[in-house]
CSV table of C-alpha atoms and ligand atoms in Angstrom, one decimal:
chain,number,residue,atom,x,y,z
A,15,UNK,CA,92.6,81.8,79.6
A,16,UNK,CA,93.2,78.3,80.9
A,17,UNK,CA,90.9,75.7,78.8
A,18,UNK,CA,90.6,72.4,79.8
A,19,UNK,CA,88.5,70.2,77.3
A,20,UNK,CA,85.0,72.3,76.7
A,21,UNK,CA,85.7,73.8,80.2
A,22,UNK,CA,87.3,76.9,81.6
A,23,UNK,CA,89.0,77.2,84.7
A,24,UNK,CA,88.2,80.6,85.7
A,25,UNK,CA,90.7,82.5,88.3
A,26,UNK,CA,89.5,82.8,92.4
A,27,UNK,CA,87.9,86.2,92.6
A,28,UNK,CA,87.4,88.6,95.2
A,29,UNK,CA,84.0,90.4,96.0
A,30,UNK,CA,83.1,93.4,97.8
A,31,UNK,CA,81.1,93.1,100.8
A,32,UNK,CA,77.7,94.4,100.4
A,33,UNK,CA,75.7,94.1,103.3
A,34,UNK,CA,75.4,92.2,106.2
A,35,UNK,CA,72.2,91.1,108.0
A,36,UNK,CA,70.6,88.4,110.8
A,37,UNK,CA,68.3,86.9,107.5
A,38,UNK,CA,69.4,86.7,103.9
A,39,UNK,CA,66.5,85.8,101.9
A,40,UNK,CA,67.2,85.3,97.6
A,41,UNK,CA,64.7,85.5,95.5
A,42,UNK,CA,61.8,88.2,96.1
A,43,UNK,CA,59.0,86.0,94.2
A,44,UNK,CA,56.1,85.4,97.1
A,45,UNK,CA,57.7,83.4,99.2
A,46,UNK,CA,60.8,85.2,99.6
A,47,UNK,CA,58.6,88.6,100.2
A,48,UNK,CA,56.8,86.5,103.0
A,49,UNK,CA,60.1,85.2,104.4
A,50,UNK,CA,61.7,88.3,104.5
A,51,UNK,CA,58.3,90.4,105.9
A,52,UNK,CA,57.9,87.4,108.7
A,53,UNK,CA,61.2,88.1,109.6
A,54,UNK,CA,61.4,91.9,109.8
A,55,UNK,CA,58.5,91.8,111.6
A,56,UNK,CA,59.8,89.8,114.5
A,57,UNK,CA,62.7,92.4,114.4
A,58,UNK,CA,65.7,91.0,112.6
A,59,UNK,CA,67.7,93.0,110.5
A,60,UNK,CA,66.5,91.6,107.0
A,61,UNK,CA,68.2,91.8,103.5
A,62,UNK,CA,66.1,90.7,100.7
A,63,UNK,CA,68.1,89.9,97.2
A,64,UNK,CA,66.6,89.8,93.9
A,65,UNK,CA,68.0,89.4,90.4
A,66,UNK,CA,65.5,91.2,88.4
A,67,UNK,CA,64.0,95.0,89.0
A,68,UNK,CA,60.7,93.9,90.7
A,69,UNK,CA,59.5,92.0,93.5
A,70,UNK,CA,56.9,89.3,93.1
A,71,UNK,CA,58.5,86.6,91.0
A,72,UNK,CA,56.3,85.2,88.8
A,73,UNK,CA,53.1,86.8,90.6
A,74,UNK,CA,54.4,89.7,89.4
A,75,UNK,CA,56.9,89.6,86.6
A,76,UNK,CA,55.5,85.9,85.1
A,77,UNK,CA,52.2,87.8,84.9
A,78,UNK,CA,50.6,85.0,87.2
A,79,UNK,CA,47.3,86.8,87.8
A,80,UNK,CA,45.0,84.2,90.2
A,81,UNK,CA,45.8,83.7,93.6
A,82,UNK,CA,43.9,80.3,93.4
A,83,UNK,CA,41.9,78.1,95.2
A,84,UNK,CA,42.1,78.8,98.6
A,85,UNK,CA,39.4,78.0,100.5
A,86,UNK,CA,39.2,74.4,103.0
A,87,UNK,CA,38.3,71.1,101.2
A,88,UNK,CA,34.6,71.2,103.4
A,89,UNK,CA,34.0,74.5,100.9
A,90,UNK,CA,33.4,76.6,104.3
A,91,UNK,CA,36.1,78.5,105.1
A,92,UNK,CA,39.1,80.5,103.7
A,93,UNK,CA,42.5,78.2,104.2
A,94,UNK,CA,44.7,80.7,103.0
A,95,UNK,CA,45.2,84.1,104.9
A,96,UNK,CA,48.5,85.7,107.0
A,97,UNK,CA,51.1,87.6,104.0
A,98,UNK,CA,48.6,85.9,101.1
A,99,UNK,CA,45.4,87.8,102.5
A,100,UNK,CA,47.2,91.3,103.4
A,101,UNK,CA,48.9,91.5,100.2
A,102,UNK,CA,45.1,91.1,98.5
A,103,UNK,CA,43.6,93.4,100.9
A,104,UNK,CA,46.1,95.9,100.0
A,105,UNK,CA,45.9,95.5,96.4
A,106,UNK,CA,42.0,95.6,96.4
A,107,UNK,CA,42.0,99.0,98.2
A,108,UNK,CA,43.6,100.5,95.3
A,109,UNK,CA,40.6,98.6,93.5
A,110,UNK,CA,43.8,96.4,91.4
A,111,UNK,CA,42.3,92.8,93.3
A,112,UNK,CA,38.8,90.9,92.9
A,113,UNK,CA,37.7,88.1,94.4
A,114,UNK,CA,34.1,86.5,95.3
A,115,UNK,CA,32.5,87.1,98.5
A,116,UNK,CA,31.4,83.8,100.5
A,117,UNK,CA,27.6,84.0,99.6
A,118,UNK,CA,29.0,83.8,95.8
A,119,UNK,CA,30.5,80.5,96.7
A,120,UNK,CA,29.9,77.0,95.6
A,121,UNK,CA,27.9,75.6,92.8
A,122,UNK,CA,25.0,78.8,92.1
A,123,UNK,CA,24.7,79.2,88.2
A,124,UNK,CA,24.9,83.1,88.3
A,125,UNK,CA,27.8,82.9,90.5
A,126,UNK,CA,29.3,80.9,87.8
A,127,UNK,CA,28.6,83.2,85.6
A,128,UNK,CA,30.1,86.1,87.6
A,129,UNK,CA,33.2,84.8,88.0
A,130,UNK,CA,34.5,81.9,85.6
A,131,UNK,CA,35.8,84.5,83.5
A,132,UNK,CA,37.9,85.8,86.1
A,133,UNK,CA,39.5,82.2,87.1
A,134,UNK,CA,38.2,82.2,91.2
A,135,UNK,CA,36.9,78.4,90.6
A,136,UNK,CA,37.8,75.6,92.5
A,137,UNK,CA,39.6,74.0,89.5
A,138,UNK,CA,41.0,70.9,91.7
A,139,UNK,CA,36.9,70.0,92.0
A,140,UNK,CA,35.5,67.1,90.0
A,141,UNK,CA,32.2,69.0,89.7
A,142,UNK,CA,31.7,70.8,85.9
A,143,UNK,CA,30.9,73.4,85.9
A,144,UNK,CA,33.6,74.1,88.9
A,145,UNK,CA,32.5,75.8,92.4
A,146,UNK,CA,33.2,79.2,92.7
A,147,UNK,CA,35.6,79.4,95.6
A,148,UNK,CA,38.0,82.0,97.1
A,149,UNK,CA,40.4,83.1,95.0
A,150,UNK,CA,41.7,86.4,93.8
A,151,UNK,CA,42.7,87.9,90.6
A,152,UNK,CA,44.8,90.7,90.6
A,153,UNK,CA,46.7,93.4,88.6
A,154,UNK,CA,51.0,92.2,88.2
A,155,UNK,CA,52.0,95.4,88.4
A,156,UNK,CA,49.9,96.2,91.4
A,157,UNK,CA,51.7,93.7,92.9
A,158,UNK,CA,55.2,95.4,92.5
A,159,UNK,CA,53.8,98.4,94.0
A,160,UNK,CA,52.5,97.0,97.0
A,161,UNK,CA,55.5,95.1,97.6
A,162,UNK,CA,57.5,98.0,97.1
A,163,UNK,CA,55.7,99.9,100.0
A,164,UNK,CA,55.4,97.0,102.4
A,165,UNK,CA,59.1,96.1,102.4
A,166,UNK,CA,60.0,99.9,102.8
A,167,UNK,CA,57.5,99.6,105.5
A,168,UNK,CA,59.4,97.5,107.6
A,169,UNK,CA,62.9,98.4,106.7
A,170,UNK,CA,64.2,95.8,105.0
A,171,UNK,CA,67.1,96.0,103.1
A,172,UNK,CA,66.2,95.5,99.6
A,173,UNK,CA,68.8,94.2,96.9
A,174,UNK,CA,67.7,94.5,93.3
A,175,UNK,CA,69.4,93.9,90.0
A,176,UNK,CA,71.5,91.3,91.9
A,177,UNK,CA,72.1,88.0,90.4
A,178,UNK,CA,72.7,85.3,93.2
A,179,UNK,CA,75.9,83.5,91.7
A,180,UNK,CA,77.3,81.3,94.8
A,181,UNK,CA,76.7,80.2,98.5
A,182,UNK,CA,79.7,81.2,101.3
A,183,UNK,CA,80.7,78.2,103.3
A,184,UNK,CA,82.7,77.6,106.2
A,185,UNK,CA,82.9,74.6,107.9
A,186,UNK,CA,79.5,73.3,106.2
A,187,UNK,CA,77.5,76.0,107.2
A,188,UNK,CA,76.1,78.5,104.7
A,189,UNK,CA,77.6,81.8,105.9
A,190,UNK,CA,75.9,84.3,103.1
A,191,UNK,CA,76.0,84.7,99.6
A,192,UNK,CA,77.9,86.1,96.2
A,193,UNK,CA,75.5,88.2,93.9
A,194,UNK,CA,76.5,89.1,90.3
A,195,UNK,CA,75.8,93.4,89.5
A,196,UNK,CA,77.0,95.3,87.4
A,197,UNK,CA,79.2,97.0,89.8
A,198,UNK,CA,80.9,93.1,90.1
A,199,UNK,CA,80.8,90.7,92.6
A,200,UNK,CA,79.2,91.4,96.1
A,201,UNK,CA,79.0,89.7,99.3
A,202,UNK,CA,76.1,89.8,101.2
A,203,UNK,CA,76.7,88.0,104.7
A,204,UNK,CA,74.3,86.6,106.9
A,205,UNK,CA,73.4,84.2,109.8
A,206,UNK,CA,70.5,82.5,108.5
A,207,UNK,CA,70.2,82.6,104.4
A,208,UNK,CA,66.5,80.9,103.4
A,209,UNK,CA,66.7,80.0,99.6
A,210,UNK,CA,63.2,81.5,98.2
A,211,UNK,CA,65.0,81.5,94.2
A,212,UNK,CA,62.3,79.2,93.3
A,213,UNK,CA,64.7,76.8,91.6
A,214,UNK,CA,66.8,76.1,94.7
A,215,UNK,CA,69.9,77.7,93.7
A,216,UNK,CA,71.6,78.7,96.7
A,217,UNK,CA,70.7,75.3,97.9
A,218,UNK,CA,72.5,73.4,95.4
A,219,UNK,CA,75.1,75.8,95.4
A,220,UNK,CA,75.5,75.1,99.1
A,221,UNK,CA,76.0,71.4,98.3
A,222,UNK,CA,72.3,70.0,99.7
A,223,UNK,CA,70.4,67.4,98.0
A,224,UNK,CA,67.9,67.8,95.7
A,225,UNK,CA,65.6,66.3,93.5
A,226,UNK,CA,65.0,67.8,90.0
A,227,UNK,CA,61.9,68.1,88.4
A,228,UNK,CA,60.1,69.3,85.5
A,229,UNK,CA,56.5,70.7,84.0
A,230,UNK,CA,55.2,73.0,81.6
A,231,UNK,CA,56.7,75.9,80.5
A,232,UNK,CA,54.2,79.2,79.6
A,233,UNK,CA,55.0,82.2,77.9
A,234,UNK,CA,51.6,84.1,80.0
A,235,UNK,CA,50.2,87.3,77.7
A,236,UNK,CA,48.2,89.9,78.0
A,237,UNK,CA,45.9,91.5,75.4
A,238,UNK,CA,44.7,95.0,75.7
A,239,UNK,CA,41.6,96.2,74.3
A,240,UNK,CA,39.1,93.1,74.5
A,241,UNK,CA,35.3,93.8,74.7
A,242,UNK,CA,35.0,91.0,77.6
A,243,UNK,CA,31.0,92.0,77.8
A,244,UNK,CA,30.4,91.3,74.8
A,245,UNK,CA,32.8,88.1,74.6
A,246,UNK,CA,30.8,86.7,77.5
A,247,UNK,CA,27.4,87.3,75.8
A,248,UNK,CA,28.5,85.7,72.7
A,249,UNK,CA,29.7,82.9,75.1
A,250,UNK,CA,26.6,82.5,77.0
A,251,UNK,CA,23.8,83.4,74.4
A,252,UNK,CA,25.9,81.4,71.5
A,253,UNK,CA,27.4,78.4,73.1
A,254,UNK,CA,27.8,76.5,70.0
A,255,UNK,CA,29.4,79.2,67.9
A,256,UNK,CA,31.3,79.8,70.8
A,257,UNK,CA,32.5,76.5,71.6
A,258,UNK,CA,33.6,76.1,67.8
A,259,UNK,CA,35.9,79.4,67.9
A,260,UNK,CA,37.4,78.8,71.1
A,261,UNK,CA,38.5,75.4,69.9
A,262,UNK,CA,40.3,76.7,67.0
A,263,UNK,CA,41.6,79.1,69.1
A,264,UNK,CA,43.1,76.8,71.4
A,265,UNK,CA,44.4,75.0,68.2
A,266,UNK,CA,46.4,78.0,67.1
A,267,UNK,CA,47.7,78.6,70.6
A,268,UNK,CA,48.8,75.2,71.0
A,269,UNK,CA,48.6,74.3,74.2
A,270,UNK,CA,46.7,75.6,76.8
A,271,UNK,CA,44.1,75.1,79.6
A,272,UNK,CA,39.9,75.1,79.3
A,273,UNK,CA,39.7,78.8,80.0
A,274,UNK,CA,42.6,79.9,78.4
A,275,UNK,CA,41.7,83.9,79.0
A,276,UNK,CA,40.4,85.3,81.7
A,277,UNK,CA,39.7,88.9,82.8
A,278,UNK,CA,41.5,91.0,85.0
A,279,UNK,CA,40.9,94.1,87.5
A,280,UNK,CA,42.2,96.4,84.3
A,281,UNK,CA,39.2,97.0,82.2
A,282,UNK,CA,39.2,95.8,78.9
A,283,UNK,CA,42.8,94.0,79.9
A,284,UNK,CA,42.4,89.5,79.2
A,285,UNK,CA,45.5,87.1,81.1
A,286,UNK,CA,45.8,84.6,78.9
A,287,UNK,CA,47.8,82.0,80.8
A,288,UNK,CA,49.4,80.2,77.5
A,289,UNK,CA,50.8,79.0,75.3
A,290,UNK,CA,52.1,75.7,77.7
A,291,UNK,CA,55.4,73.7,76.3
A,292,UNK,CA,56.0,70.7,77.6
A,293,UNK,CA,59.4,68.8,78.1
A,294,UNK,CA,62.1,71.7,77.8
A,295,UNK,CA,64.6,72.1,80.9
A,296,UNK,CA,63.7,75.5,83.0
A,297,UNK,CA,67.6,75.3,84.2
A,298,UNK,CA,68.8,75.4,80.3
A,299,UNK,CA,69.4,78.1,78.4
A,300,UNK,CA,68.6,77.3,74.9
A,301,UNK,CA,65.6,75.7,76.3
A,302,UNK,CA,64.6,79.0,77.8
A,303,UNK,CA,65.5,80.9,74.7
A,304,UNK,CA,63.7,78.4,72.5
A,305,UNK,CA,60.4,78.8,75.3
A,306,UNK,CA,60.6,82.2,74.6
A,307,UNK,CA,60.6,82.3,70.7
A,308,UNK,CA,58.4,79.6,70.3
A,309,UNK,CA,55.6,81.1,72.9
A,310,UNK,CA,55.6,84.3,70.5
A,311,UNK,CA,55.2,82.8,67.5
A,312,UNK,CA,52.3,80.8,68.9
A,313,UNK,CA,50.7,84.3,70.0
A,314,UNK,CA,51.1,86.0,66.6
A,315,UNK,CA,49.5,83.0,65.4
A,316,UNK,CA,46.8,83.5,67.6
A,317,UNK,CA,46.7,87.5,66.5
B,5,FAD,C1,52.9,79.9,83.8
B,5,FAD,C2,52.6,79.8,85.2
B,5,FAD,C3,51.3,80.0,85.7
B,5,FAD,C4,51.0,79.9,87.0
B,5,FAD,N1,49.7,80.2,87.4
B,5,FAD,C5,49.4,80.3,88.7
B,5,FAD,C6,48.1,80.8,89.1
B,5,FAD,O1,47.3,81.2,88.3
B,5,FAD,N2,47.9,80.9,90.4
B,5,FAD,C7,48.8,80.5,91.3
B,5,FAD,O2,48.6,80.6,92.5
B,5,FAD,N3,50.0,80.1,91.0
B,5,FAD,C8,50.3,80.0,89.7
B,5,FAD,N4,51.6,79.5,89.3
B,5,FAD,C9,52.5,79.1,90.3
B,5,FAD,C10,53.2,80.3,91.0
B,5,FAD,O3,53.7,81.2,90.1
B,5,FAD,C11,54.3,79.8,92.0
B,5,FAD,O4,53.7,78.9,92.9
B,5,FAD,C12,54.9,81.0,92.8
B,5,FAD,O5,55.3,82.0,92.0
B,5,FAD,C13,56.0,80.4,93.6
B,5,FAD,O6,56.6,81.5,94.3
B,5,FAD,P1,58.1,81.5,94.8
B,5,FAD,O7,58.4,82.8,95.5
B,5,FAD,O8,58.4,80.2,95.4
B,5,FAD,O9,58.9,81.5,93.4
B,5,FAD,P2,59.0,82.5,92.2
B,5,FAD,O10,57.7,83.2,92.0
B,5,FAD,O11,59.6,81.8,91.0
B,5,FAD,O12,60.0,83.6,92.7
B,5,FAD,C14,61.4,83.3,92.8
B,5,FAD,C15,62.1,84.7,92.8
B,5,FAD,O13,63.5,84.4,92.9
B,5,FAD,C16,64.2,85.2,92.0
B,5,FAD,N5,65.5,84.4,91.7
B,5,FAD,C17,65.6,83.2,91.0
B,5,FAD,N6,66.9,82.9,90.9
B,5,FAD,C18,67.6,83.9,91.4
B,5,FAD,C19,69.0,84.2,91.6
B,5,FAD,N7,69.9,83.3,91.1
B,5,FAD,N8,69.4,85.3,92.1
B,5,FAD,C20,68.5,86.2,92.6
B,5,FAD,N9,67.1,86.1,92.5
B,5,FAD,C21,66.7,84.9,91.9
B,5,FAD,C22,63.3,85.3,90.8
B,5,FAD,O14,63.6,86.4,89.9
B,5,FAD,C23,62.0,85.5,91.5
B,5,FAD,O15,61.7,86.8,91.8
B,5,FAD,C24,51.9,79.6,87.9
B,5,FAD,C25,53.2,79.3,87.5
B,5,FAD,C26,53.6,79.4,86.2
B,5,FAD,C27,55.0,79.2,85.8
């Protein structure tokens, strides 16, 4: 071992070559899936990479259950459709996606009523309560499913369980890609290689500038076996008592936003998009960790 300091100079490897294809897209979170089904379907040979055992990034796996907010700013017409809208007309078919219909949009009180609980308001309005706009909520592992299916569909060459460690270069042009399995190193290779890890890591890899940011981390829940009938009674008939319990609540969570659980397409099943931590480092790993085991502690306190 050759230690330099608090580094280690590791050895040059060598890594298998995988696959090869016209499009390499990393990351199969919903804009890689969208990338990779946009190119497949104007026939190039596709291979889509993916370090964990699911498609749908957080959609999916960070149990991201809204698709929010996505109708115009006039409140007339739906600004969000192409990959987005299939992937919801798919997932309702198998009754796993809800959504409001357009007469159930805007600022009617029973409309509110409907669907506040299931998070399809407009949450950018200024208006309280918010409109009811489009938006779906759907099922995470519905999500998986579908994508599963779709990328079958179009015979793209799907990559899981592969780690994306470091772009190719040659002559300052990205070339393809080294993935990390537990068979070892691979090689995928590829003309074009679009960067859809969410965190821009083949991009920085690749030597490109970037600008690094930071916001909230959540450790999103899910609690089984909720009465949500009879939670919205007690939060429409009782507003008071209501208001009070939710507030301490939201105190034990920590932090979180105004509707902190909402319902989704699995009976008796509430998203609960919390506990939020603010000012750890997503690229860090004891930040991560410490995300991880704080988040839980915050949701047996809840318990
Ligand atoms: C707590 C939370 C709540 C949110 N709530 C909502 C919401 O209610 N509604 C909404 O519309 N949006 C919400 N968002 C935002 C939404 O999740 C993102 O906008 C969306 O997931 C971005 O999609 P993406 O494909 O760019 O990235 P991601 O979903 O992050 O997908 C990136 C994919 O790349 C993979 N990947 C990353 N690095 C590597 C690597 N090195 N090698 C191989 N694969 C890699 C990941 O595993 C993942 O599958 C929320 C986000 C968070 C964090």
């Amino acid at each position: 071992m050759n230690r330099i300091g608090d580094r280690i100079v590791e050895p040059a490897g060598e890594a298998r070559v995988a696959a090869q294809a016209d499009v390499v897209v990393v990351g199969g979170g919903p804009a890689g899936m969208s990338a990779a089904l946009a190119a497949a379907r104007n026939g190039a040979r596709v291979a889509l990479l993916e370090r964990y055992n699911h498609l749908g990034g957080l959609a999916s796996g960070g149990m991201v259950l809204v698709l929010d907010d996505m109708w115009d700013s006039h409140h007339e017409e739906i600004s969000v459709r192409g990959t987005c809208m299939t992937m919801i007309e798919r997932l309702a078919k198998l009754k796993l996606a809800t959504f409001p219909r357009q007469h159930e949009w805007g600022e009617l009180p029973e409309s509110y009523r409907r669907w506040a609980r299931w998070g399809t308001f407009d949450f950018h309005s200024h208006k309280t309560p918010y409109p009811i706009c489009f938006a779906a909520s759907f099922d995470p592992d519905g999500w998986k499913r579908v994508s599963l299916e779709w990328v079958e569909e179009l015979g793209i060459q799907l990559r899981l369980h592969s780690w994306f460690s470091r772009a190719l270069m040659e002559d300052g042009r990205i070339k393809g890609v080294i993935c990390e399995t537990k068979a070892g190193r691979e090689a995928i290779l590829g003309d074009i290689v679009i960067d859809a890890t969410g965190d821009l890591d083949v991009a920085a890899s690749a030597g490109a500038p970037y600008v690094k940011g930071s916001y909230i981390m959540t450790t999103v829940f899910r609690l089984g076996g909720v009465d949500t009938d009879a939670a919205e009674r007690f939060e429409y008939g009782e507003p008071a008592a209501f208001a009070e319990l939710d507030k301490r609540a939201k105190k034990m969570i920590g932090n979180s936003w105004a509707h902190w659980w909402l319902k989704t397409p699995l009976p008796g099943v509430v998203w609960c998009n919390c506990p939020h931590m603010p000012g750890l480092d997503g690229l860090k790993v004891e930040d991560l960790t410490h995300a991880e085991m704080q988040g839980r502690k915050h949701i047996a306190n809840l318990l």
